[in-house]
Coordinates of C-alpha atoms and ligand atoms in Angstrom, one line a residue:
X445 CA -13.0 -38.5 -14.3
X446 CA -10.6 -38.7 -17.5
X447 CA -7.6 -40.1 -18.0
X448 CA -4.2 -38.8 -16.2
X449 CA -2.6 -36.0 -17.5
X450 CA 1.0 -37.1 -18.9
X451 CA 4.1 -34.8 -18.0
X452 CA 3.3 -33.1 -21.5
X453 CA 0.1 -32.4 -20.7
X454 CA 0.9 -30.5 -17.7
X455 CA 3.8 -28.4 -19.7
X456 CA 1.0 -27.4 -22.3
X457 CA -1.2 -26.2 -19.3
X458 CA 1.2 -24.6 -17.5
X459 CA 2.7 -23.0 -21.8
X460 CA -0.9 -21.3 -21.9
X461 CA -1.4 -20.1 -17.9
X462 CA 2.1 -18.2 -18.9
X463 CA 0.5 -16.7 -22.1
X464 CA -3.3 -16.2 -20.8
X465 CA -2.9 -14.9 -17.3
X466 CA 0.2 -13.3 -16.7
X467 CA 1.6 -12.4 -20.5
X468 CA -2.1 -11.3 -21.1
X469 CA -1.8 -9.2 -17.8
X470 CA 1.0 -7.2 -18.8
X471 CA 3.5 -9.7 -16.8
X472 CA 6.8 -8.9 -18.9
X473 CA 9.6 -9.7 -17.0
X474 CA 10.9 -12.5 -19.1
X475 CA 13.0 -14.0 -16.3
X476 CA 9.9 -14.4 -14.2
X477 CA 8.1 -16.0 -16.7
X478 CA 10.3 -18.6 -17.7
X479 CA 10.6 -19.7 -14.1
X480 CA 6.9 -19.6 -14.1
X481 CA 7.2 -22.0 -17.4
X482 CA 9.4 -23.9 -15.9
X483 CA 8.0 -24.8 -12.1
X484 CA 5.7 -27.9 -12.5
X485 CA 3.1 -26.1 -10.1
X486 CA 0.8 -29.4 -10.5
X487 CA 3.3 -31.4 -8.0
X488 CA 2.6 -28.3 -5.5
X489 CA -0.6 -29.1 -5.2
X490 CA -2.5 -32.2 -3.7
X491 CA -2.8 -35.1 -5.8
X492 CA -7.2 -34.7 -5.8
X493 CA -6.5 -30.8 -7.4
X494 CA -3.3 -31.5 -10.2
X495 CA -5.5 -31.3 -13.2
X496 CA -7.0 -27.4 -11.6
X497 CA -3.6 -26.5 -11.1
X498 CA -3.2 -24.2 -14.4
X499 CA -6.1 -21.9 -13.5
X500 CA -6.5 -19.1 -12.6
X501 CA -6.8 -19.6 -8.9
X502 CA -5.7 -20.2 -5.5
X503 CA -6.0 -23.8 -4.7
X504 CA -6.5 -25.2 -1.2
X505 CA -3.5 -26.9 0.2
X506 CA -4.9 -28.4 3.8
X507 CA -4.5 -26.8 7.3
X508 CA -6.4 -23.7 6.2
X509 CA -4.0 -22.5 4.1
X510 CA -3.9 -21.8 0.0
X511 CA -1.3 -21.9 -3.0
X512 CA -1.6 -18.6 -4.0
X513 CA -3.1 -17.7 -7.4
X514 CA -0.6 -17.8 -10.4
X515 CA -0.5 -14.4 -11.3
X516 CA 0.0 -13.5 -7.4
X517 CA 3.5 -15.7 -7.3
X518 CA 4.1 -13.8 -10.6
X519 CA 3.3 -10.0 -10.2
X520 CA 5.1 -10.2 -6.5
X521 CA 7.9 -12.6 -7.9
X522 CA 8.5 -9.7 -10.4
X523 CA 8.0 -6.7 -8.1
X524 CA 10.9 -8.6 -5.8
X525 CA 13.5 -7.5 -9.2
X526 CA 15.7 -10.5 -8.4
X527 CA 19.4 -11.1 -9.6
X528 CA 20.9 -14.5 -9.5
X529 CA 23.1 -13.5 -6.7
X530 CA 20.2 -12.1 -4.1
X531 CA 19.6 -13.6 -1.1
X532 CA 15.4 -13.7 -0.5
X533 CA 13.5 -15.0 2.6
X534 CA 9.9 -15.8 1.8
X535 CA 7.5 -15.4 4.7
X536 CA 4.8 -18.7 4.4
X537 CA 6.2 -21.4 2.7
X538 CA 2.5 -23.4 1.9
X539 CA 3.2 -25.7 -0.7
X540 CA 6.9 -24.7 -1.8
X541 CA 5.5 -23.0 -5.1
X542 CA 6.8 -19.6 -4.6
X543 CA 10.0 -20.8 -3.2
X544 CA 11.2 -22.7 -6.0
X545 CA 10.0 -20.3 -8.5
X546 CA 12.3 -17.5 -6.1
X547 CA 14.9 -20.5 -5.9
X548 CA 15.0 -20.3 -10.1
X549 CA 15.6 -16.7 -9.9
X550 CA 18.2 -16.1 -6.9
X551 CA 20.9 -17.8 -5.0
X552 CA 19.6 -18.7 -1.6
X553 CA 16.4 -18.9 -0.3
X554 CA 15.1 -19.1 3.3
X555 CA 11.6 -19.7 3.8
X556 CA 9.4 -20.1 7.0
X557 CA 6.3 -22.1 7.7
X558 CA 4.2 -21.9 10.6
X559 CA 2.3 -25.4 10.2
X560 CA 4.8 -28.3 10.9
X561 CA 3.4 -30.1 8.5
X562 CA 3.6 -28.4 5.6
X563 CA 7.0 -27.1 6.2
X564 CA 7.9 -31.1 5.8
X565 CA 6.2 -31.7 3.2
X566 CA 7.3 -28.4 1.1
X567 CA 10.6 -29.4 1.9
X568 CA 10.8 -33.1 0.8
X569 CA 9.1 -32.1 -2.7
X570 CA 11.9 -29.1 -2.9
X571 CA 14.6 -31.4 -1.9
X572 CA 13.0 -34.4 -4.5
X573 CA 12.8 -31.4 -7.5
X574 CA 16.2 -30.9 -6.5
X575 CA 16.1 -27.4 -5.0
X576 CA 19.0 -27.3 -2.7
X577 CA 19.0 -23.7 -2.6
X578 CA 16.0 -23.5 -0.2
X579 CA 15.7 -23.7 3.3
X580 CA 13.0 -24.4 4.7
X581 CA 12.4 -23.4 8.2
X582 CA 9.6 -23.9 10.9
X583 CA 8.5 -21.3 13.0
X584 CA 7.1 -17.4 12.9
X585 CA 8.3 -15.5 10.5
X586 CA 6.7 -12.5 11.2
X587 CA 9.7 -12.0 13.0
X588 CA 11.8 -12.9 9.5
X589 CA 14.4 -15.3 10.3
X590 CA 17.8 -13.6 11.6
X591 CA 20.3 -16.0 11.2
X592 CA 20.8 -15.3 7.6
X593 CA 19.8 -11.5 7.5
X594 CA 20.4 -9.4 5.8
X595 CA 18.3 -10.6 2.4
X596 CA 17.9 -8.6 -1.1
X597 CA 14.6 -9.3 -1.3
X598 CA 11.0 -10.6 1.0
X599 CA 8.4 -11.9 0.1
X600 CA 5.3 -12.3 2.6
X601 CA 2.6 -14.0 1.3
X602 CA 0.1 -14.0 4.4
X603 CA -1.2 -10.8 4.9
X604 CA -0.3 -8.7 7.9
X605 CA -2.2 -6.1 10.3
X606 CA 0.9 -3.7 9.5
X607 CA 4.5 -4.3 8.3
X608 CA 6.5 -5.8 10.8
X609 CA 9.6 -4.2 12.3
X610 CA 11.6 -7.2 12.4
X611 CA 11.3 -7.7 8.7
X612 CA 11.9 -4.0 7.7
X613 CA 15.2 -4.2 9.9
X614 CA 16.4 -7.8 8.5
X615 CA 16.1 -6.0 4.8
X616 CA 19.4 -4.9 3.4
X617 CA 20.0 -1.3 2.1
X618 CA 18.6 -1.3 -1.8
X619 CA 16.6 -4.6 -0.7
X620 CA 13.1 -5.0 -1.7
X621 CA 10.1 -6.3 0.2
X622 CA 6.8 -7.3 -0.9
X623 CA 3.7 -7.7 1.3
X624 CA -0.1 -7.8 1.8
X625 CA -1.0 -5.5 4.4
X626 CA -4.6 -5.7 6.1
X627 CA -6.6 -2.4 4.8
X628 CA -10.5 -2.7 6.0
X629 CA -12.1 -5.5 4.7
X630 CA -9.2 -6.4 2.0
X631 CA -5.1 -6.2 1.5
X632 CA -3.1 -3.8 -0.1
X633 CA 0.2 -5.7 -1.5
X634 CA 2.7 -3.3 -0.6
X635 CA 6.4 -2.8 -2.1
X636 CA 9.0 -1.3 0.3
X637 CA 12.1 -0.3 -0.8
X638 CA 15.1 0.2 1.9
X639 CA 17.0 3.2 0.9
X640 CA 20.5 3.9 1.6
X641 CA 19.7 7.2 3.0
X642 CA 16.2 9.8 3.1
X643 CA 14.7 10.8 -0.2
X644 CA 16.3 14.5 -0.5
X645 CA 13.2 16.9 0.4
X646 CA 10.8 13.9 1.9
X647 CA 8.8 15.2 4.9
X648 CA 10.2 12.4 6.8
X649 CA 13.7 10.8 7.5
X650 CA 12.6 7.3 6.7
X651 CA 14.6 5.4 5.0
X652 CA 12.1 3.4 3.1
X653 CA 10.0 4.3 0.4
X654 CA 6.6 2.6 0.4
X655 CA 4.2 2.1 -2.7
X656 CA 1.1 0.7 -2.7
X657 CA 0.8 -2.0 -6.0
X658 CA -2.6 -3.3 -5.9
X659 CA -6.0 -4.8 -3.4
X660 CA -5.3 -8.7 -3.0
X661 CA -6.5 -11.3 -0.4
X662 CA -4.5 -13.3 1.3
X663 CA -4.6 -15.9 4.7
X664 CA -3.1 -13.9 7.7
X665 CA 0.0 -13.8 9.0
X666 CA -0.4 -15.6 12.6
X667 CA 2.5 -14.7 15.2
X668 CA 4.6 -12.2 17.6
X669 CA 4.7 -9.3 14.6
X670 CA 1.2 -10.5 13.2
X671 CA -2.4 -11.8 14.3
X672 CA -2.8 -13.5 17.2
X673 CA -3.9 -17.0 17.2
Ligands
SAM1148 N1 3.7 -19.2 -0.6 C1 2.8 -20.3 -0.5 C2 2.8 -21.3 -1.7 O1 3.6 -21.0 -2.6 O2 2.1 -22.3 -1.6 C3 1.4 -19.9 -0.2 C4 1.3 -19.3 1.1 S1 -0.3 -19.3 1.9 C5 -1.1 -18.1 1.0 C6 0.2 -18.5 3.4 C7 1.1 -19.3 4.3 O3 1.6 -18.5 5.4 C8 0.3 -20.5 5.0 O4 0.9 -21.7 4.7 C9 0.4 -20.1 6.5 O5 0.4 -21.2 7.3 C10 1.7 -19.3 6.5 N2 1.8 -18.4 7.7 C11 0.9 -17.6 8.3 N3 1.5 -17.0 9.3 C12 2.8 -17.3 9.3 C13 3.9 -17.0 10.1 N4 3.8 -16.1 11.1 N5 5.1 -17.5 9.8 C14 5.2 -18.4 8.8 N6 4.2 -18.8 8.1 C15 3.0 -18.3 8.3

């Protein structure tokens, strides 16, 4: 056991987790990455964890449940292409993490948390950090959250069996949605793009395009539109 880490030391962890893992993974969305600089991700995590909270890792947050790995919060915060003026609803609040880093990037953001517990606690560390951009809701958000649809962007960070209907129909036209999506024994993170109308000459008259970005793990995504309990 050393001595604490000081507030400097913590920014010079978090200075080289920007540069090692997501600049040295092709991460170049300089937006992103300043938010990532900026996000004191130690304060996310509990108190017994703070000095692991630079690596490259998830971390365990209680209840089950993770903080996802750094370059996970950054690959999907940069697939989400935010503008200050979206409006984003994240699907698993956890710790608060990947709220606050959407929070640096758009204007509003809605978040939902199935545990109780952690919704509380994400929200009294947003609210201390000064976050009032983010709402943090309890309940299943594998229904999304209607009362503030339509939203630019989602971001689901528990993985689901398929995507839900509910969150395709709460994205707005040109909205983006990014989310791990049960394939065999892993998760495909998925991108899904609502389109304004059909791709001309597409063999189907969807009206999102779907890509599949890379194979990730993630918790699942308990509720109505996900696993069962
Ligand atoms: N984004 C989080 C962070 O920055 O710490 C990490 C999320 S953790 C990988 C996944 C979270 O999704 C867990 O906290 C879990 O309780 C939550 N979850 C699972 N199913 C859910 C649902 N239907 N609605 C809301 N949250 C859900």
């Amino acid at each position: 056991m050393g001595a604490e880490l000081t507030d400097s030391d913590f920014a010079r962890l978090r200075h080289c987790m920007v540069n090692d893992q997501l600049r040295a993974r092709h991460l170049a969305d300089e937006r992103v990455l300043a938010a990532m600089e900026k996000v004191p991700r130690h304060l996310f995590v509990p108190q017994a964890q703070r000095r692991s909270a630079y690596e490259d890792a998830p971390l365990s947050i209680g209840f089950g449940q993770t903080i996802s790995q750094p370059y996970m919060v950054a690959r999907m915060t940069e697939l989400a292409r935010l503008t200050p003026t979206d409006r984003v609803l994240e699907i698993g609040t956890g710790s608060g993490y990947q709220a606050a880093v959407l929070a640096e990037l758009a204007q509003e953001v809605w978040t939902v948390e199935r545990h109780a517990e952690l919704a509380a606690r994400a929200a009294d560390l947003l609210r201390e950090l000064g976050y009032d951009n983010v709402h943090v809701i309890t309940g299943d958000g594998s229904v999304g959250y209607p009362p503030a649809a339509p939203y630019d962007a989602i971001v689901v960070t528990a993985a689901a069996p398929c995507v839900p209907e509910s969150l395709r129909e709460q994205l707005a036209v040109n909205g983006r949605m990014v989310i791990p999506v049960t394939e065999g024994y892993s998760e495909d993170l998925r991108l899904i793009e609502r389109l304004a109308a059909p791709e001309p000459g597409a063999d189907t008259e969807t009206c999102f395009r779907e890509v599949s970005i890379l194979a990730c793990t993630f918790v699942p995504l308990i509720g109505q539109e996900g696993y069962p309990k």
